[in-house]
mmCIF file of C-alpha atoms in Angstrom:
data_model
loop_
_atom_site.group_PDB
_atom_site.id
_atom_site.type_symbol
_atom_site.label_atom_id
_atom_site.label_comp_id
_atom_site.label_asym_id
_atom_site.label_seq_id
_atom_site.Cartn_x
_atom_site.Cartn_y
_atom_site.Cartn_z
ATOM 1 C CA MET G 1 110.655 72.541 152.046
ATOM 2 C CA ASN G 2 111.439 69.836 154.647
ATOM 3 C CA SER G 3 109.361 66.812 155.745
ATOM 4 C CA ASP G 4 107.850 68.664 158.789
ATOM 5 C CA THR G 5 105.358 70.358 156.529
ATOM 6 C CA LYS G 6 103.607 67.033 156.010
ATOM 7 C CA LEU G 7 102.693 66.648 159.703
ATOM 8 C CA ILE G 8 99.045 67.310 160.435
ATOM 9 C CA GLY G 9 98.516 69.727 163.266
ATOM 10 C CA SER G 10 102.017 71.126 163.288
ATOM 11 C CA ILE G 11 102.936 74.568 162.002
ATOM 12 C CA PRO G 12 104.518 74.119 158.601
ATOM 13 C CA ASP G 13 108.087 75.292 158.495
ATOM 14 C CA ILE G 14 107.692 77.541 155.471
ATOM 15 C CA ASP G 15 110.437 79.930 154.617
ATOM 16 C CA ILE G 16 108.514 82.847 153.020
ATOM 17 C CA ASP G 17 111.633 84.341 151.491
ATOM 18 C CA GLU G 18 112.504 81.030 149.918
ATOM 19 C CA THR G 19 108.956 80.642 148.545
ATOM 20 C CA LEU G 20 109.067 84.100 147.050
ATOM 21 C CA ASN G 21 112.493 83.356 145.651
ATOM 22 C CA VAL G 22 111.147 80.228 143.990
ATOM 23 C CA GLU G 23 108.183 82.167 142.604
ATOM 24 C CA GLY G 24 110.545 84.854 141.391
ATOM 25 C CA GLN G 25 112.803 82.276 139.828
ATOM 26 C CA TYR G 26 109.907 80.682 137.911
ATOM 27 C CA TYR G 27 108.777 84.138 136.835
ATOM 28 C CA ARG G 28 112.275 85.082 135.646
ATOM 29 C CA GLU G 29 112.573 81.812 133.745
ATOM 30 C CA GLY G 30 109.244 82.623 132.103
ATOM 31 C CA VAL G 31 110.412 86.143 131.216
ATOM 32 C CA GLU G 32 113.567 84.747 129.616
ATOM 33 C CA SER G 33 111.594 82.238 127.537
ATOM 34 C CA GLY G 34 109.077 84.909 126.597
ATOM 35 C CA LEU G 35 111.764 87.418 125.671
ATOM 36 C CA ALA G 36 113.478 84.888 123.422
ATOM 37 C CA GLN G 37 110.233 83.773 121.761
ATOM 38 C CA GLY G 38 108.806 87.282 121.442
ATOM 39 C CA ALA G 39 112.053 88.578 120.037
ATOM 40 C CA ALA G 40 112.343 85.766 117.501
ATOM 41 C CA ASP G 41 108.711 86.121 116.341
ATOM 42 C CA GLN G 42 108.922 89.858 116.064
ATOM 43 C CA TYR G 43 112.308 89.826 114.368
ATOM 44 C CA ARG G 44 110.826 87.545 111.702
ATOM 45 C CA ASP G 45 107.775 89.770 111.292
ATOM 46 C CA GLY G 46 110.019 92.834 111.086
ATOM 47 C CA LEU G 47 112.226 91.144 108.514
ATOM 48 C CA GLN G 48 109.224 90.388 106.276
ATOM 49 C CA TYR G 49 107.885 93.900 106.624
ATOM 50 C CA GLY G 50 111.354 95.267 105.840
ATOM 51 C CA TYR G 51 111.536 93.149 102.673
ATOM 52 C CA GLN G 52 108.161 94.398 101.499
ATOM 53 C CA THR G 53 108.879 98.045 102.256
ATOM 54 C CA GLY G 54 112.368 97.961 100.744
ATOM 55 C CA TYR G 55 111.023 96.244 97.629
ATOM 56 C CA GLN G 56 108.223 98.783 97.190
ATOM 57 C CA ARG G 57 110.445 101.812 97.711
ATOM 58 C CA PHE G 58 113.280 100.711 95.435
ATOM 59 C CA LEU G 59 111.348 99.591 92.370
ATOM 60 C CA VAL G 60 111.421 103.172 91.141
ATOM 61 C CA VAL G 61 115.167 103.447 91.834
ATOM 62 C CA GLY G 62 115.822 100.244 89.882
ATOM 63 C CA TYR G 63 113.635 101.415 87.024
ATOM 64 C CA CYS G 64 115.538 104.702 86.766
ATOM 65 C CA LYS G 65 118.873 102.855 87.016
ATOM 66 C CA GLY G 66 117.734 100.580 84.191
ATOM 67 C CA LEU G 67 116.831 103.556 81.996
ATOM 68 C CA TRP G 68 120.178 105.189 82.766
ATOM 69 C CA GLU G 69 121.938 101.951 81.841
ATOM 70 C CA TRP G 70 119.964 101.597 78.600
ATOM 71 C CA TRP G 71 120.390 105.225 77.525
ATOM 72 C CA SER G 72 124.101 105.150 78.357
ATOM 73 C CA TYR G 73 124.466 102.002 76.268
ATOM 74 C CA LYS G 74 122.532 103.532 73.387
ATOM 75 C CA TYR G 75 123.732 107.145 73.436
ATOM 76 C CA GLY G 76 126.876 107.102 75.612
ATOM 77 C CA ASP G 77 129.322 107.189 72.701
ATOM 78 C CA ASP G 78 127.142 109.148 70.325
ATOM 79 C CA LYS G 79 128.614 112.600 69.632
ATOM 80 C CA GLU G 80 125.258 113.861 68.395
ATOM 81 C CA HIS G 81 123.838 113.415 71.870
ATOM 82 C CA GLU G 82 126.259 115.517 73.952
ATOM 83 C CA ARG G 83 123.349 117.187 75.719
ATOM 84 C CA ILE G 84 121.922 113.806 76.677
ATOM 85 C CA LYS G 85 125.307 112.677 77.971
ATOM 86 C CA CYS G 86 125.376 115.668 80.291
ATOM 87 C CA HIS G 87 121.918 114.765 81.644
ATOM 88 C CA LEU G 88 122.950 111.134 81.997
ATOM 89 C CA ASN G 89 125.998 112.132 84.035
ATOM 90 C CA GLN G 90 123.770 114.149 86.363
ATOM 91 C CA LEU G 91 121.348 111.241 86.600
ATOM 92 C CA GLU G 92 124.203 108.884 87.481
ATOM 93 C CA THR G 93 125.328 111.238 90.249
ATOM 94 C CA TYR G 94 121.827 111.298 91.751
ATOM 95 C CA LEU G 95 121.508 107.517 91.524
ATOM 96 C CA LYS G 96 124.800 107.072 93.374
ATOM 97 C CA GLU G 97 123.473 109.240 96.206
ATOM 98 C CA ILE G 98 120.782 106.683 96.991
ATOM 99 C CA ASP G 99 121.563 104.480 99.975
ATOM 100 C CA ASN G 100 119.440 101.461 100.863
ATOM 101 C CA SER G 101 119.746 101.529 104.658
ATOM 102 C CA ASN G 102 116.812 102.432 106.893
ATOM 103 C CA ASP G 103 118.623 105.182 108.778
ATOM 104 C CA GLU G 104 116.339 108.178 109.364
ATOM 105 C CA ALA G 105 118.630 110.712 107.680
ATOM 106 C CA VAL G 106 119.202 108.366 104.738
ATOM 107 C CA VAL G 107 115.458 107.862 104.242
ATOM 108 C CA GLU G 108 114.910 111.627 104.297
ATOM 109 C CA LYS G 109 117.614 112.093 101.673
ATOM 110 C CA TYR G 110 116.088 109.257 99.623
ATOM 111 C CA GLU G 111 112.808 111.176 99.289
ATOM 112 C CA LYS G 112 114.519 114.310 97.994
ATOM 113 C CA THR G 113 116.872 112.445 95.667
ATOM 114 C CA VAL G 114 114.094 110.341 94.119
ATOM 115 C CA ILE G 115 112.250 113.542 93.188
ATOM 116 C CA LYS G 116 115.402 114.848 91.442
ATOM 117 C CA ILE G 117 115.881 111.505 89.683
ATOM 118 C CA ARG G 118 112.280 111.378 88.422
ATOM 119 C CA ASN G 119 112.531 114.959 87.150
ATOM 120 C CA LYS G 120 115.753 114.150 85.331
ATOM 121 C CA ILE G 121 114.188 111.027 83.782
ATOM 122 C CA ARG G 122 111.283 113.179 82.558
ATOM 123 C CA VAL G 123 113.678 115.679 80.969
ATOM 124 C CA ILE G 124 115.747 113.018 79.205
ATOM 125 C CA ALA G 125 112.682 111.095 78.021
ATOM 126 C CA THR G 126 111.210 114.316 76.605
ATOM 127 C CA VAL G 127 114.428 115.240 74.792
ATOM 128 C CA LEU G 128 114.649 111.727 73.333
ATOM 129 C CA LYS G 129 110.936 111.799 72.447
ATOM 130 C CA GLU G 130 110.294 108.724 74.593
ATOM 131 C CA PRO G 131 107.791 110.119 77.128
ATOM 132 C CA GLN G 132 106.233 106.673 77.597
ATOM 133 C CA LEU G 133 109.396 105.636 79.481
ATOM 134 C CA ALA G 134 108.835 108.339 82.091
ATOM 135 C CA LYS G 135 105.114 107.616 82.313
ATOM 136 C CA ALA G 136 105.758 103.906 82.970
ATOM 137 C CA ILE G 137 107.245 104.783 86.373
ATOM 138 C CA ASP G 138 103.710 104.741 87.762
ATOM 139 C CA ASP G 139 103.103 101.178 86.433
ATOM 140 C CA VAL G 140 106.320 100.069 88.062
ATOM 141 C CA ILE G 141 105.444 101.615 91.417
ATOM 142 C CA ALA G 142 102.039 99.905 91.209
ATOM 143 C CA ILE G 143 103.495 96.384 91.113
ATOM 144 C CA GLY G 144 105.027 97.019 94.537
ATOM 145 C CA GLY G 145 101.542 97.251 95.966
ATOM 146 C CA GLN G 146 100.054 94.143 94.437
ATOM 147 C CA VAL G 147 99.716 91.670 97.257
ATOM 148 C CA HIS G 148 97.107 89.122 96.186
ATOM 149 C CA LEU G 149 95.051 88.512 99.287
ATOM 150 C CA ASN G 150 93.310 85.472 97.838
ATOM 151 C CA GLU G 151 96.573 83.567 97.750
ATOM 152 C CA ASN G 152 97.620 81.228 100.529
ATOM 153 C CA PRO G 153 99.404 83.491 103.039
ATOM 154 C CA ASP G 154 101.616 80.554 104.106
ATOM 155 C CA ASP G 155 103.081 80.531 100.632
ATOM 156 C CA MET G 156 104.358 84.075 101.079
ATOM 157 C CA TRP G 157 106.672 83.067 103.925
ATOM 158 C CA MET C 1 98.462 56.943 152.505
ATOM 159 C CA LEU C 2 98.572 60.373 154.124
ATOM 160 C CA ASP C 3 102.134 60.711 152.933
ATOM 161 C CA ASP C 4 100.969 59.917 149.421
ATOM 162 C CA ILE C 5 98.161 62.462 149.502
ATOM 163 C CA TRP C 6 100.273 65.253 150.963
ATOM 164 C CA GLY C 7 103.159 64.358 148.729
ATOM 165 C CA GLU C 8 101.089 64.524 145.548
ATOM 166 C CA GLY C 9 99.404 67.719 146.684
ATOM 167 C CA GLU C 10 102.694 69.337 147.341
ATOM 168 C CA VAL C 11 104.019 68.301 143.963
ATOM 169 C CA SER C 12 100.931 69.526 142.126
ATOM 170 C CA GLU C 13 101.014 72.839 144.030
ATOM 171 C CA THR C 14 104.634 73.294 143.059
ATOM 172 C CA VAL C 15 103.869 72.422 139.469
ATOM 173 C CA GLU C 16 100.927 74.800 139.469
ATOM 174 C CA LEU C 17 103.028 77.562 141.036
ATOM 175 C CA LYS C 18 105.738 77.007 138.469
ATOM 176 C CA ARG C 19 103.242 76.934 135.615
ATOM 177 C CA ARG C 20 101.501 80.100 136.800
ATOM 178 C CA GLN C 21 104.667 82.091 137.453
ATOM 179 C CA HIS C 22 106.335 80.873 134.295
ATOM 180 C CA LYS C 23 103.310 81.809 132.207
ATOM 181 C CA LYS C 24 103.104 85.250 133.819
ATOM 182 C CA GLY C 25 106.781 85.813 133.167
ATOM 183 C CA TYR C 26 106.479 84.443 129.623
ATOM 184 C CA VAL C 27 103.661 86.838 128.731
ATOM 185 C CA ASP C 28 105.611 89.786 130.161
ATOM 186 C CA GLY C 29 108.740 88.617 128.370
ATOM 187 C CA VAL C 30 107.018 88.231 124.995
ATOM 188 C CA SER C 31 105.646 91.736 125.309
ATOM 189 C CA GLN C 32 109.024 93.217 126.325
ATOM 190 C CA GLY C 33 110.854 91.389 123.543
ATOM 191 C CA GLN C 34 108.613 92.628 120.771
ATOM 192 C CA THR C 35 109.251 96.262 119.945
ATOM 193 C CA ALA C 36 113.024 96.296 119.714
ATOM 194 C CA SER C 37 113.134 93.076 117.718
ATOM 195 C CA LEU C 38 110.496 94.229 115.248
ATOM 196 C CA GLN C 39 112.639 97.258 114.430
ATOM 197 C CA GLN C 40 115.827 95.164 114.224
ATOM 198 C CA GLY C 41 114.134 92.760 111.833
ATOM 199 C CA PHE C 42 112.821 95.604 109.708
ATOM 200 C CA ASP C 43 116.250 97.261 109.517
ATOM 201 C CA SER C 44 117.818 93.954 108.442
ATOM 202 C CA GLY C 45 115.134 93.159 105.865
ATOM 203 C CA TYR C 46 114.868 96.607 104.306
ATOM 204 C CA PRO C 47 118.204 96.598 102.375
ATOM 205 C CA THR C 48 117.495 93.108 101.013
ATOM 206 C CA GLY C 49 114.024 94.168 99.895
ATOM 207 C CA ALA C 50 115.591 97.296 98.392
ATOM 208 C CA ASP C 51 118.055 95.175 96.433
ATOM 209 C CA LEU C 52 115.264 92.949 95.084
ATOM 210 C CA GLY C 53 113.163 95.994 94.171
ATOM 211 C CA THR C 54 116.110 97.617 92.406
ATOM 212 C CA ARG C 55 116.773 94.475 90.361
ATOM 213 C CA VAL C 56 113.118 94.148 89.342
ATOM 214 C CA GLY C 57 112.823 97.847 88.470
ATOM 215 C CA ARG C 58 115.914 97.602 86.271
ATOM 216 C CA ILE C 59 114.483 94.612 84.389
ATOM 217 C CA LEU C 60 111.245 96.476 83.689
ATOM 218 C CA ALA C 61 113.091 99.584 82.514
ATOM 219 C CA ILE C 62 115.200 97.733 79.990
ATOM 220 C CA LEU C 63 112.239 95.777 78.592
ATOM 221 C CA LYS C 64 110.213 98.971 78.289
ATOM 222 C CA ALA C 65 113.088 100.923 76.720
ATOM 223 C CA ARG C 66 113.690 98.147 74.193
ATOM 224 C CA GLY C 67 110.061 98.426 73.174
ATOM 225 C CA ASP C 68 109.483 94.784 74.031
ATOM 226 C CA GLU C 69 105.915 95.343 75.235
ATOM 227 C CA ASP C 70 104.930 91.658 75.445
ATOM 228 C CA SER C 71 107.861 90.782 77.688
ATOM 229 C CA TYR C 72 107.337 93.962 79.683
ATOM 230 C CA LYS C 73 103.707 93.036 80.375
ATOM 231 C CA GLN C 74 104.700 89.469 81.217
ATOM 232 C CA ALA C 75 107.374 90.733 83.620
ATOM 233 C CA ILE C 76 104.863 93.085 85.284
ATOM 234 C CA LYS C 77 102.634 90.027 85.786
ATOM 235 C CA GLU C 78 105.394 87.764 87.121
ATOM 236 C CA LEU C 79 107.386 90.189 89.245
ATOM 237 C CA GLY C 80 104.704 91.596 91.527
ATOM 238 C CA ILE C 81 105.492 91.791 95.222
ATOM 239 C CA SER C 82 103.635 88.605 96.166
ATOM 240 C CA ASP C 83 105.482 86.635 93.480
ATOM 241 C CA VAL C 84 108.956 87.953 94.240
ATOM 242 C CA LEU C 85 108.493 87.447 97.992
ATOM 243 C CA LYS C 86 107.178 83.892 97.668
ATOM 244 C CA SER C 87 108.587 81.450 100.214
ATOM 245 C CA THR C 88 110.077 79.375 97.358
ATOM 246 C CA TYR C 89 112.832 81.951 96.922
ATOM 247 C CA PHE C 90 113.831 82.107 100.602
ATOM 248 C CA ASP C 91 115.364 79.650 103.031
ATOM 249 C CA GLY C 92 114.097 78.808 106.525
ATOM 250 C CA ASP C 93 115.764 81.923 107.972
ATOM 251 C CA LEU C 94 114.103 84.047 105.260
ATOM 252 C CA LYS C 95 117.382 84.681 103.487
ATOM 253 C CA VAL C 96 117.302 84.955 99.689
ATOM 254 C CA LYS C 97 118.037 81.533 98.192
ATOM 255 C CA ASP C 98 120.277 81.016 95.125
ATOM 256 C CA GLY C 99 120.339 84.698 94.203
ATOM 257 C CA HIS C 100 116.542 84.573 93.631
ATOM 258 C CA LEU C 101 115.841 82.306 90.658
ATOM 259 C CA LEU C 102 112.861 84.231 89.272
ATOM 260 C CA ILE C 103 114.729 87.543 89.150
ATOM 261 C CA GLU C 104 117.840 85.841 87.741
ATOM 262 C CA HIS C 105 115.713 84.346 84.982
ATOM 263 C CA TRP C 106 114.554 87.817 83.934
ATOM 264 C CA GLU C 107 118.021 89.315 84.346
ATOM 265 C CA LYS C 108 119.298 86.895 81.727
ATOM 266 C CA ILE C 109 116.566 88.047 79.342
ATOM 267 C CA VAL C 110 117.466 91.744 79.696
ATOM 268 C CA LYS C 111 121.243 91.294 79.657
ATOM 269 C CA ILE C 112 122.796 94.213 77.759
ATOM 270 C CA THR C 113 125.761 93.050 75.742
#
């Protein structure tokens, strides 16, 4: 805007297009700042939610992997447990099918594979007369849901 | 004096216009930037959470299978979601720090030799 606009009684020399351009420029600058801030905040929120969900969903996978590891260590070379070795090989195959990405198809496969894994764990635990190891899966899943609300939320990120 | 008054007015109008337009744009921008980034963050965090969950589940399995009930109960108490995801174990960018000291501590206890 030039100095003529300060003269009382004269018609201000306002360029409407320029004014709108300036308004638009301020708006666009605001959008850019907002996009960056909104994206950063939401990315962080998404990351935390992803951690929690991934943790909850994979406790059971880890538990079954741990049992496979323990049973393989204990019975892997034992010729009296050929039947168990066969089950353990099948269990290992199922465990290797589990992928930890959040792709839709992968998540769908996860659901089906976890059912097969839990069934196999139940069979092996029954054969070995250790049913408490299969039953404990529910305890393990439960710890994924224990968020203590009375704690300081700032402490959890 | 008139110059001063008009000058200040003009400046404050410009500032106000800038503030108003910037704020409007900022609010729109924040809203536009949210959805896609939330999903991106989730997709990045999920595999890390899955890895932590897998490690904790494995620890519990080995303690339970060994018949070490006291340690198993202690691990259940110490490795709940709010303990494992405590800020202590993450850096400022929420990346896992030092391999996660609490989980590493328990991994040493259940090491199968």
